[in-house]
PDB file of C-alpha atoms in Angstrom:
ATOM      1  CA  MET A   6     -36.175  69.743 -66.854  1.00  0.00           C
ATOM      2  CA  SER A   7     -34.965  67.496 -64.071  1.00  0.00           C
ATOM      3  CA  GLY A   8     -35.036  64.167 -65.888  1.00  0.00           C
ATOM      4  CA  PHE A   9     -37.396  62.430 -63.359  1.00  0.00           C
ATOM      5  CA  ASP A  10     -40.108  60.441 -65.161  1.00  0.00           C
ATOM      6  CA  SER A  11     -42.413  60.131 -62.154  1.00  0.00           C
ATOM      7  CA  ASN A  12     -44.439  62.830 -60.594  1.00  0.00           C
ATOM      8  CA  PRO A  13     -44.003  62.877 -56.819  1.00  0.00           C
ATOM      9  CA  PHE A  14     -47.445  64.329 -56.431  1.00  0.00           C
ATOM     10  CA  VAL A  15     -49.160  61.488 -58.259  1.00  0.00           C
ATOM     11  CA  HIS A  16     -50.571  58.533 -56.282  1.00  0.00           C
ATOM     12  CA  PRO A  17     -47.771  55.929 -56.066  1.00  0.00           C
ATOM     13  CA  VAL A  18     -48.053  52.669 -57.961  1.00  0.00           C
ATOM     14  CA  ASP A  19     -48.614  49.575 -55.836  1.00  0.00           C
ATOM     15  CA  VAL A  20     -45.467  47.447 -55.913  1.00  0.00           C
ATOM     16  CA  ASN A  21     -45.395  43.845 -54.662  1.00  0.00           C
ATOM     17  CA  PRO A  22     -41.917  43.046 -53.284  1.00  0.00           C
ATOM     18  CA  PHE A  23     -42.512  39.312 -53.801  1.00  0.00           C
ATOM     19  CA  GLN A  24     -42.862  39.843 -57.523  1.00  0.00           C
ATOM     20  CA  ASP A  25     -39.202  40.618 -57.732  1.00  0.00           C
ATOM     21  CA  PRO A  26     -37.635  38.413 -60.428  1.00  0.00           C
ATOM     22  CA  SER A  27     -34.962  37.053 -58.108  1.00  0.00           C
ATOM     23  CA  VAL A  28     -37.627  35.911 -55.628  1.00  0.00           C
ATOM     24  CA  THR A  29     -39.967  34.409 -58.179  1.00  0.00           C
ATOM     25  CA  GLN A  30     -37.093  32.527 -59.805  1.00  0.00           C
ATOM     26  CA  VAL A  31     -36.271  30.722 -56.539  1.00  0.00           C
ATOM     27  CA  THR A  32     -39.844  30.002 -55.503  1.00  0.00           C
ATOM     28  CA  ASN A  33     -40.815  28.713 -58.913  1.00  0.00           C
ATOM     29  CA  THR A  34     -37.857  26.288 -59.207  1.00  0.00           C
ATOM     30  CA  GLU A  35     -39.038  22.866 -60.264  1.00  0.00           C
ATOM     31  CA  GLY A  36     -38.345  19.932 -57.922  1.00  0.00           C
ATOM     32  CA  LEU A  37     -38.676  21.901 -54.679  1.00  0.00           C
ATOM     33  CA  GLU A  38     -41.238  20.061 -52.602  1.00  0.00           C
ATOM     34  CA  GLU A  39     -42.944  21.351 -49.561  1.00  0.00           C
ATOM     35  CA  PHE A  40     -41.478  19.779 -46.395  1.00  0.00           C
ATOM     36  CA  ASN A  41     -43.969  17.736 -44.408  1.00  0.00           C
ATOM     37  CA  PRO A  42     -42.751  16.741 -40.920  1.00  0.00           C
ATOM     38  CA  PHE A  43     -45.398  14.030 -40.724  1.00  0.00           C
ATOM     39  CA  SER A  44     -44.476  12.306 -43.958  1.00  0.00           C
ATOM     40  CA  ALA A  45     -43.252   8.679 -43.912  1.00  0.00           C
ATOM     41  CA  ARG A  46     -39.725   9.704 -44.864  1.00  0.00           C
ATOM     42  CA  ALA A  47     -39.481  12.274 -42.063  1.00  0.00           C
ATOM     43  CA  LEU A  48     -40.876   9.848 -39.534  1.00  0.00           C
ATOM     44  CA  ALA A  49     -38.362   7.172 -40.604  1.00  0.00           C
ATOM     45  CA  THR A  50     -35.469   9.606 -40.260  1.00  0.00           C
ATOM     46  CA  ALA A  51     -36.646  10.672 -36.800  1.00  0.00           C
ATOM     47  CA  ALA A  52     -37.037   7.045 -35.733  1.00  0.00           C
ATOM     48  CA  ALA A  53     -33.507   6.214 -36.929  1.00  0.00           C
ATOM     49  CA  ALA A  54     -32.081   9.197 -35.055  1.00  0.00           C
ATOM     50  CA  GLN A  55     -33.975   8.210 -31.917  1.00  0.00           C
ATOM     51  CA  ALA A  56     -32.735   4.632 -32.177  1.00  0.00           C
ATOM     52  CA  GLU A  57     -29.143   5.869 -32.505  1.00  0.00           C
ATOM     53  CA  LEU A  58     -29.577   8.062 -29.434  1.00  0.00           C
ATOM     54  CA  LEU A  59     -31.036   5.152 -27.485  1.00  0.00           C
ATOM     55  CA  LYS A  60     -28.100   2.969 -28.544  1.00  0.00           C
ATOM     56  CA  GLN A  61     -25.586   5.574 -27.378  1.00  0.00           C
ATOM     57  CA  GLN A  62     -27.492   6.017 -24.132  1.00  0.00           C
ATOM     58  CA  ALA A  63     -27.463   2.259 -23.556  1.00  0.00           C
ATOM     59  CA  GLU A  64     -23.681   2.145 -24.120  1.00  0.00           C
ATOM     60  CA  LEU A  65     -23.158   5.013 -21.696  1.00  0.00           C
ATOM     61  CA  GLU A  66     -25.340   3.327 -19.089  1.00  0.00           C
ATOM     62  CA  LYS A  67     -23.410   0.078 -19.582  1.00  0.00           C
ATOM     63  CA  LYS A  68     -20.081   1.862 -19.053  1.00  0.00           C
ATOM     64  CA  ALA A  69     -21.467   3.670 -16.016  1.00  0.00           C
ATOM     65  CA  ALA A  70     -22.674   0.383 -14.560  1.00  0.00           C
ATOM     66  CA  GLU A  71     -19.251  -1.173 -15.161  1.00  0.00           C
ATOM     67  CA  LEU A  72     -17.515   1.723 -13.417  1.00  0.00           C
ATOM     68  CA  GLN A  73     -19.979   1.501 -10.556  1.00  0.00           C
ATOM     69  CA  ARG A  74     -19.340  -2.231 -10.243  1.00  0.00           C
ATOM     70  CA  LYS A  75     -15.579  -1.726 -10.147  1.00  0.00           C
ATOM     71  CA  GLU A  76     -15.944   1.026  -7.579  1.00  0.00           C
ATOM     72  CA  GLU A  77     -18.125  -1.194  -5.406  1.00  0.00           C
ATOM     73  CA  GLU A  78     -15.555  -3.991  -5.678  1.00  0.00           C
ATOM     74  CA  LEU A  79     -12.825  -1.630  -4.536  1.00  0.00           C
ATOM     75  CA  GLN A  80     -14.978  -0.371  -1.702  1.00  0.00           C
ATOM     76  CA  SER A  81     -15.823  -3.916  -0.662  1.00  0.00           C
ATOM     77  CA  ARG A  82     -12.078  -4.596  -0.384  1.00  0.00           C
ATOM     78  CA  ASP A  83     -11.606  -1.554   1.785  1.00  0.00           C
ATOM     79  CA  THR A  84     -11.284  -1.904   5.504  1.00  0.00           C
ATOM     80  CA  ALA A  85     -10.835   0.758   8.146  1.00  0.00           C
ATOM     81  CA  ARG A  86      -7.333   1.370   6.761  1.00  0.00           C
ATOM     82  CA  GLY A  87      -8.576   1.400   3.190  1.00  0.00           C
ATOM     83  CA  LYS A  88      -7.393  -2.034   2.043  1.00  0.00           C
ATOM     84  CA  GLU A  89      -8.289  -5.652   2.565  1.00  0.00           C
ATOM     85  CA  ASN A  90      -5.571  -7.448   4.451  1.00  0.00           C
ATOM     86  CA  ASN A  91      -3.617  -9.843   2.241  1.00  0.00           C
ATOM     87  CA  TRP A  92      -0.650 -10.873   4.414  1.00  0.00           C
ATOM     88  CA  PRO A  93       0.142 -13.523   5.410  1.00  0.00           C
ATOM     89  CA  PRO A  94      -1.344 -15.191   2.307  1.00  0.00           C
ATOM     90  CA  LEU A  95      -3.446 -17.841   4.020  1.00  0.00           C
ATOM     91  CA  PRO A  96      -6.030 -20.132   2.360  1.00  0.00           C
ATOM     92  CA  LYS A  97      -9.619 -18.912   2.477  1.00  0.00           C
ATOM     93  CA  PHE A  98     -10.754 -21.916   4.504  1.00  0.00           C
ATOM     94  CA  PHE A  99      -8.120 -21.194   7.148  1.00  0.00           C
ATOM     95  CA  PRO A 100      -9.729 -19.982  10.405  1.00  0.00           C
ATOM     96  CA  ILE A 101      -7.102 -17.255  10.896  1.00  0.00           C
ATOM     97  CA  LYS A 102      -7.376 -14.376   8.432  1.00  0.00           C
ATOM     98  CA  PRO A 103      -4.572 -12.115   7.105  1.00  0.00           C
ATOM     99  CA  CYS A 104      -3.522  -9.391   9.507  1.00  0.00           C
ATOM    100  CA  PHE A 105      -1.778  -6.854   7.242  1.00  0.00           C
ATOM    101  CA  TYR A 106      -2.019  -5.332   3.788  1.00  0.00           C
ATOM    102  CA  GLN A 107       1.164  -5.320   1.716  1.00  0.00           C
ATOM    103  CA  ASP A 108       1.685  -4.322  -1.915  1.00  0.00           C
ATOM    104  CA  PHE A 109       5.059  -2.914  -2.924  1.00  0.00           C
ATOM    105  CA  ASN A 110       3.949  -1.830  -6.407  1.00  0.00           C
ATOM    106  CA  GLU A 111       0.894   0.014  -5.133  1.00  0.00           C
ATOM    107  CA  GLU A 112       2.060   1.544  -1.859  1.00  0.00           C
ATOM    108  CA  ILE A 113       5.837   1.967  -2.030  1.00  0.00           C
ATOM    109  CA  PRO A 114       7.371   4.656  -4.324  1.00  0.00           C
ATOM    110  CA  MET A 115       9.661   3.322  -7.025  1.00  0.00           C
ATOM    111  CA  GLU A 116      12.830   4.817  -5.548  1.00  0.00           C
ATOM    112  CA  TYR A 117      12.258   2.828  -2.326  1.00  0.00           C
ATOM    113  CA  HIS A 118      11.230  -0.493  -3.878  1.00  0.00           C
ATOM    114  CA  ARG A 119      14.646  -2.094  -3.743  1.00  0.00           C
ATOM    115  CA  VAL A 120      15.562  -1.261  -0.158  1.00  0.00           C
ATOM    116  CA  CYS A 121      12.062  -2.052   1.132  1.00  0.00           C
ATOM    117  CA  LYS A 122      12.047  -5.459  -0.547  1.00  0.00           C
ATOM    118  CA  MET A 123      15.532  -6.134   0.794  1.00  0.00           C
ATOM    119  CA  MET A 124      14.236  -5.469   4.300  1.00  0.00           C
ATOM    120  CA  TYR A 125      11.445  -7.935   3.650  1.00  0.00           C
ATOM    121  CA  TYR A 126      13.932 -10.555   2.404  1.00  0.00           C
ATOM    122  CA  LEU A 127      16.068  -9.910   5.478  1.00  0.00           C
ATOM    123  CA  TRP A 128      13.077 -10.690   7.676  1.00  0.00           C
ATOM    124  CA  MET A 129      12.499 -13.946   5.764  1.00  0.00           C
ATOM    125  CA  TYR A 130      16.187 -14.829   6.136  1.00  0.00           C
ATOM    126  CA  HIS A 131      15.874 -13.966   9.832  1.00  0.00           C
ATOM    127  CA  CYS A 132      13.028 -16.497  10.237  1.00  0.00           C
ATOM    128  CA  VAL A 133      14.933 -19.205   8.352  1.00  0.00           C
ATOM    129  CA  THR A 134      17.974 -18.626  10.558  1.00  0.00           C
ATOM    130  CA  LEU A 135      15.931 -18.953  13.733  1.00  0.00           C
ATOM    131  CA  PHE A 136      14.413 -22.192  12.483  1.00  0.00           C
ATOM    132  CA  LEU A 137      17.856 -23.600  11.637  1.00  0.00           C
ATOM    133  CA  ASN A 138      19.013 -22.454  15.057  1.00  0.00           C
ATOM    134  CA  LEU A 139      16.200 -24.489  16.590  1.00  0.00           C
ATOM    135  CA  LEU A 140      17.345 -27.599  14.698  1.00  0.00           C
ATOM    136  CA  ALA A 141      20.984 -26.966  15.623  1.00  0.00           C
ATOM    137  CA  CYS A 142      20.099 -26.622  19.295  1.00  0.00           C
ATOM    138  CA  LEU A 143      18.116 -29.839  19.042  1.00  0.00           C
ATOM    139  CA  ALA A 144      21.207 -31.577  17.661  1.00  0.00           C
ATOM    140  CA  TYR A 145      23.237 -29.911  20.416  1.00  0.00           C
ATOM    141  CA  PHE A 146      20.776 -31.323  22.938  1.00  0.00           C
ATOM    142  CA  THR A 147      21.271 -34.846  21.573  1.00  0.00           C
ATOM    143  CA  VAL A 148      25.005 -34.578  22.269  1.00  0.00           C
ATOM    144  CA  LYS A 149      24.556 -33.583  25.917  1.00  0.00           C
ATOM    145  CA  ALA A 150      21.346 -33.692  27.916  1.00  0.00           C
ATOM    146  CA  GLU A 151      22.381 -30.600  29.852  1.00  0.00           C
ATOM    147  CA  ASN A 152      22.063 -28.580  26.636  1.00  0.00           C
ATOM    148  CA  GLY A 153      18.292 -28.844  26.830  1.00  0.00           C
ATOM    149  CA  VAL A 154      18.201 -25.247  28.062  1.00  0.00           C
ATOM    150  CA  ASP A 155      19.517 -24.062  24.709  1.00  0.00           C
ATOM    151  CA  PHE A 156      16.938 -26.147  22.858  1.00  0.00           C
ATOM    152  CA  GLY A 157      14.089 -24.747  24.943  1.00  0.00           C
ATOM    153  CA  LEU A 158      15.252 -21.167  24.499  1.00  0.00           C
ATOM    154  CA  SER A 159      15.710 -21.684  20.753  1.00  0.00           C
ATOM    155  CA  ILE A 160      12.033 -22.646  20.514  1.00  0.00           C
ATOM    156  CA  LEU A 161      11.112 -19.515  22.447  1.00  0.00           C
ATOM    157  CA  TRP A 162      13.303 -17.298  20.242  1.00  0.00           C
ATOM    158  CA  PHE A 163      11.763 -18.745  17.079  1.00  0.00           C
ATOM    159  CA  LEU A 164       8.185 -18.278  18.272  1.00  0.00           C
ATOM    160  CA  LEU A 165       8.872 -14.832  19.729  1.00  0.00           C
ATOM    161  CA  PHE A 166      11.334 -13.175  17.366  1.00  0.00           C
ATOM    162  CA  SER A 167       9.842 -14.286  14.037  1.00  0.00           C
ATOM    163  CA  PRO A 168       6.541 -12.387  14.360  1.00  0.00           C
ATOM    164  CA  GLY A 169       8.138  -9.836  16.684  1.00  0.00           C
ATOM    165  CA  ALA A 170      10.667  -8.775  14.052  1.00  0.00           C
ATOM    166  CA  PHE A 171       7.919  -8.403  11.458  1.00  0.00           C
ATOM    167  CA  VAL A 172       5.831  -6.167  13.690  1.00  0.00           C
ATOM    168  CA  CYS A 173       8.597  -4.253  15.446  1.00  0.00           C
ATOM    169  CA  TRP A 174      11.009  -3.329  12.655  1.00  0.00           C
ATOM    170  CA  TYR A 175       9.818  -4.522   9.258  1.00  0.00           C
ATOM    171  CA  ARG A 176       6.320  -3.011   9.359  1.00  0.00           C
ATOM    172  CA  PRO A 177       7.588   0.346  10.689  1.00  0.00           C
ATOM    173  CA  VAL A 178      10.094   0.683   7.842  1.00  0.00           C
ATOM    174  CA  TYR A 179       7.379  -0.356   5.354  1.00  0.00           C
ATOM    175  CA  LYS A 180       5.051   2.312   6.757  1.00  0.00           C
ATOM    176  CA  ALA A 181       7.884   4.848   6.730  1.00  0.00           C
ATOM    177  CA  PHE A 182       8.534   4.335   3.008  1.00  0.00           C
ATOM    178  CA  ARG A 183       4.817   4.166   2.244  1.00  0.00           C
ATOM    179  CA  SER A 184       3.744   7.394   3.907  1.00  0.00           C
ATOM    180  CA  ASP A 185       7.081   9.171   4.455  1.00  0.00           C
ATOM    181  CA  SER A 186       6.468   9.012   8.211  1.00  0.00           C
ATOM    182  CA  SER A 187       9.214  10.471  10.378  1.00  0.00           C
ATOM    183  CA  PHE A 188       7.839   8.722  13.461  1.00  0.00           C
ATOM    184  CA  SER A 189       7.957   5.320  11.721  1.00  0.00           C
ATOM    185  CA  PHE A 190      11.538   5.990  10.638  1.00  0.00           C
ATOM    186  CA  PHE A 191      12.654   6.819  14.168  1.00  0.00           C
ATOM    187  CA  PHE A 192      10.798   3.845  15.616  1.00  0.00           C
ATOM    188  CA  PHE A 193      12.496   1.583  13.078  1.00  0.00           C
ATOM    189  CA  PHE A 194      15.968   2.956  13.833  1.00  0.00           C
ATOM    190  CA  PHE A 195      15.439   2.509  17.561  1.00  0.00           C
ATOM    191  CA  ILE A 196      14.231  -1.117  17.356  1.00  0.00           C
ATOM    192  CA  PHE A 197      16.486  -2.231  14.524  1.00  0.00           C
ATOM    193  CA  SER A 198      19.583  -1.003  16.350  1.00  0.00           C
ATOM    194  CA  PHE A 199      18.766  -3.462  19.121  1.00  0.00           C
ATOM    195  CA  GLN A 200      18.152  -6.137  16.508  1.00  0.00           C
ATOM    196  CA  VAL A 201      21.701  -5.658  15.180  1.00  0.00           C
ATOM    197  CA  ILE A 202      23.060  -6.125  18.719  1.00  0.00           C
ATOM    198  CA  VAL A 203      20.954  -9.290  19.110  1.00  0.00           C
ATOM    199  CA  TYR A 204      22.352 -10.656  15.827  1.00  0.00           C
ATOM    200  CA  ILE A 205      25.884 -10.105  17.079  1.00  0.00           C
ATOM    201  CA  ILE A 206      25.122 -11.874  20.379  1.00  0.00           C
ATOM    202  CA  GLN A 207      23.494 -14.772  18.519  1.00  0.00           C
ATOM    203  CA  SER A 208      26.458 -15.147  16.174  1.00  0.00           C
ATOM    204  CA  VAL A 209      28.835 -15.250  19.159  1.00  0.00           C
ATOM    205  CA  GLY A 210      26.858 -18.145  20.624  1.00  0.00           C
ATOM    206  CA  ILE A 211      27.075 -17.729  24.394  1.00  0.00           C
ATOM    207  CA  PRO A 212      26.323 -21.129  26.014  1.00  0.00           C
ATOM    208  CA  ARG A 213      22.881 -21.584  27.582  1.00  0.00           C
ATOM    209  CA  TRP A 214      21.482 -18.599  25.711  1.00  0.00           C
ATOM    210  CA  GLY A 215      19.660 -20.677  23.104  1.00  0.00           C
ATOM    211  CA  ASN A 216      21.901 -19.678  20.190  1.00  0.00           C
ATOM    212  CA  SER A 217      24.008 -21.890  17.940  1.00  0.00           C
ATOM    213  CA  GLY A 218      26.866 -19.426  17.568  1.00  0.00           C
ATOM    214  CA  TRP A 219      30.599 -19.761  17.120  1.00  0.00           C
ATOM    215  CA  ILE A 220      31.455 -20.523  20.767  1.00  0.00           C
ATOM    216  CA  SER A 221      28.817 -23.227  21.128  1.00  0.00           C
ATOM    217  CA  ALA A 222      29.708 -24.781  17.785  1.00  0.00           C
ATOM    218  CA  ILE A 223      33.448 -24.873  18.438  1.00  0.00           C
ATOM    219  CA  SER A 224      32.899 -26.481  21.843  1.00  0.00           C
ATOM    220  CA  VAL A 225      31.257 -29.521  20.179  1.00  0.00           C
ATOM    221  CA  ILE A 226      33.935 -30.206  17.561  1.00  0.00           C
ATOM    222  CA  ARG A 227      35.722 -32.807  19.683  1.00  0.00           C
ATOM    223  CA  THR A 228      32.470 -34.388  20.852  1.00  0.00           C
ATOM    224  CA  ASN A 229      30.496 -34.707  17.624  1.00  0.00           C
ATOM    225  CA  LEU A 230      31.929 -33.362  14.382  1.00  0.00           C
ATOM    226  CA  ALA A 231      28.684 -33.592  12.361  1.00  0.00           C
ATOM    227  CA  VAL A 232      26.728 -31.594  14.948  1.00  0.00           C
ATOM    228  CA  ALA A 233      29.579 -29.100  15.183  1.00  0.00           C
ATOM    229  CA  VAL A 234      29.586 -28.546  11.411  1.00  0.00           C
ATOM    230  CA  PHE A 235      25.824 -27.959  11.390  1.00  0.00           C
ATOM    231  CA  MET A 236      26.130 -25.514  14.279  1.00  0.00           C
ATOM    232  CA  LEU A 237      28.970 -23.723  12.487  1.00  0.00           C
ATOM    233  CA  VAL A 238      26.714 -23.285   9.457  1.00  0.00           C
ATOM    234  CA  VAL A 239      24.026 -21.743  11.670  1.00  0.00           C
ATOM    235  CA  ALA A 240      26.657 -19.490  13.259  1.00  0.00           C
ATOM    236  CA  GLY A 241      27.532 -18.362   9.749  1.00  0.00           C
ATOM    237  CA  PHE A 242      23.852 -17.586   9.119  1.00  0.00           C
ATOM    238  CA  PHE A 243      23.740 -15.419  12.235  1.00  0.00           C
ATOM    239  CA  THR A 244      26.915 -13.628  11.125  1.00  0.00           C
ATOM    240  CA  VAL A 245      25.453 -12.924   7.685  1.00  0.00           C
ATOM    241  CA  ASN A 246      22.308 -11.642   9.410  1.00  0.00           C
ATOM    242  CA  ALA A 247      24.372  -9.179  11.421  1.00  0.00           C
ATOM    243  CA  VAL A 248      26.329  -7.968   8.362  1.00  0.00           C
ATOM    244  CA  LEU A 249      23.188  -7.553   6.222  1.00  0.00           C
ATOM    245  CA  ALA A 250      21.439  -5.745   9.057  1.00  0.00           C
ATOM    246  CA  VAL A 251      24.257  -3.193   9.325  1.00  0.00           C
ATOM    247  CA  VAL A 252      24.331  -2.675   5.546  1.00  0.00           C
ATOM    248  CA  LEU A 253      20.566  -2.240   5.282  1.00  0.00           C
ATOM    249  CA  LEU A 254      20.500   0.049   8.288  1.00  0.00           C
ATOM    250  CA  LYS A 255      22.912   2.364   6.467  1.00  0.00           C
ATOM    251  CA  MET A 256      20.861   2.124   3.260  1.00  0.00           C
ATOM    252  CA  VAL A 257      17.628   3.003   5.049  1.00  0.00           C
ATOM    253  CA  HIS A 258      19.347   5.885   6.809  1.00  0.00           C
ATOM    254  CA  SER A 259      20.594   7.272   3.496  1.00  0.00           C
ATOM    255  CA  LYS A 260      17.048   7.092   2.083  1.00  0.00           C
ATOM    256  CA  TYR A 261      15.708   8.680   5.252  1.00  0.00           C
ATOM    257  CA  ARG A 262      18.003  11.703   4.859  1.00  0.00           C
ATOM    258  CA  ARG A 263      16.612  12.306   1.360  1.00  0.00           C
ATOM    259  CA  THR A 264      12.977  12.276   2.461  1.00  0.00           C
ATOM    260  CA  GLY A 265      13.240  15.445   4.546  1.00  0.00           C
ATOM    261  CA  ALA A 266      12.121  13.653   7.717  1.00  0.00           C
ATOM    262  CA  SER A 267      13.211  15.048  11.064  1.00  0.00           C
ATOM    263  CA  PHE A 268      12.807  14.544  14.772  1.00  0.00           C
ATOM    264  CA  GLN A 269      10.468  17.543  14.948  1.00  0.00           C
ATOM    265  CA  LYS A 270       8.171  15.951  12.350  1.00  0.00           C
ATOM    266  CA  ALA A 271       8.254  12.702  14.301  1.00  0.00           C
ATOM    267  CA  GLN A 272       7.137  14.557  17.431  1.00  0.00           C
ATOM    268  CA  GLN A 273       4.326  16.260  15.519  1.00  0.00           C
ATOM    269  CA  GLU A 274       3.141  12.973  14.015  1.00  0.00           C
ATOM    270  CA  PHE A 275       3.208  11.302  17.410  1.00  0.00           C
ATOM    271  CA  SER A 276       1.252  14.120  19.073  1.00  0.00           C
ATOM    272  CA  GLN A 277      -1.306  14.193  16.247  1.00  0.00           C
ATOM    273  CA  GLY A 278      -1.664  10.439  16.382  1.00  0.00           C
ATOM    274  CA  VAL A 279      -2.245  10.498  20.125  1.00  0.00           C
ATOM    275  CA  VAL A 280      -4.766  13.316  19.958  1.00  0.00           C
ATOM    276  CA  THR A 281      -6.745  11.742  17.109  1.00  0.00           C
ATOM    277  CA  ASN A 282      -6.671   8.255  18.649  1.00  0.00           C
ATOM    278  CA  ARG A 283     -10.175   7.132  19.629  1.00  0.00           C
ATOM    279  CA  ASN A 284      -9.029   5.348  22.762  1.00  0.00           C
ATOM    280  CA  PHE A 285      -7.175   8.452  23.888  1.00  0.00           C
ATOM    281  CA  GLN A 286     -10.229  10.614  23.172  1.00  0.00           C
ATOM    282  CA  THR A 287     -12.491   8.247  25.100  1.00  0.00           C
ATOM    283  CA  ALA A 288     -10.118   8.128  28.044  1.00  0.00           C
ATOM    284  CA  ALA A 289      -9.753  11.925  28.046  1.00  0.00           C
ATOM    285  CA  ALA A 290     -13.532  12.413  27.907  1.00  0.00           C
ATOM    286  CA  THR A 291     -14.054   9.925  30.734  1.00  0.00           C
ATOM    287  CA  ALA A 292     -11.397  11.609  32.861  1.00  0.00           C
ATOM    288  CA  ALA A 293     -12.886  15.043  32.201  1.00  0.00           C
ATOM    289  CA  SER A 294     -16.431  13.944  33.057  1.00  0.00           C
ATOM    290  CA  SER A 295     -15.201  12.262  36.241  1.00  0.00           C
ATOM    291  CA  ALA A 296     -13.359  15.427  37.236  1.00  0.00           C
ATOM    292  CA  VAL A 297     -16.458  17.555  36.629  1.00  0.00           C
ATOM    293  CA  GLN A 298     -18.661  15.200  38.603  1.00  0.00           C
ATOM    294  CA  GLY A 299     -16.147  15.149  41.451  1.00  0.00           C
ATOM    295  CA  ALA A 300     -16.050  18.950  41.517  1.00  0.00           C
ATOM    296  CA  PHE A 301     -19.831  19.240  41.912  1.00  0.00           C
ATOM    297  CA  GLN A 302     -20.148  16.544  44.548  1.00  0.00           C
TER     298      GLN A 302
END
């Protein structure tokens, strides 16, 4: 007939699927032990894994604490401008503290390092020249008592122009290179142009102006040769100052043209600086409140 050995109308035979040979062969394999999570071996493995996790957590916490410490150190160095002042480099016991922060490597872009440092060296050379001018005018005073005016003015120029040059033209050019500030560039060009004129006047050496220039030095040659030679050296220092100032002014101007600064940006920076200035805001608020009170009285 059909070739089927089973009768579909007969009650089916109970078949256990777990008695399949492939299943019984795996379950009856010798050496397979029942896993006990509370056995000594399992507990030891869990303890070792927990210890490793605790060790890693401790290392992470140590690194986090180190980063937090460094961040707190940086924040402790911060002032209102973001940095702790480090210039001039005065001893810690000194009653006067540094007034400015200066770091060429950190604040000045690499392409401006050279010219910015040269401006700093020019300021140092400027201070040395003024000090030598003071000594030359002192020697000039010893030749003739009437030259005491030059000696007195030389002291004034040294005390006034040394810090004045740092604040009025060196710091503006430093800020200009640091933050690409158009306003700082224009302020520097305006002040430094006058500084070049002052160098030229000082190198000329007009009598009774407190400068050991060429005219003053030549006038002493017949009176005292040693003093005249010293004054001629100082006149040479003033001349070198003037030449270096002109050269550096051109170098700064060439860098300025590459930065994309403009007079319009300088005006915007100045207006923004005035508006955001706290003193200006306080004065404006006081003026407004006074006007309102006056209107209601």
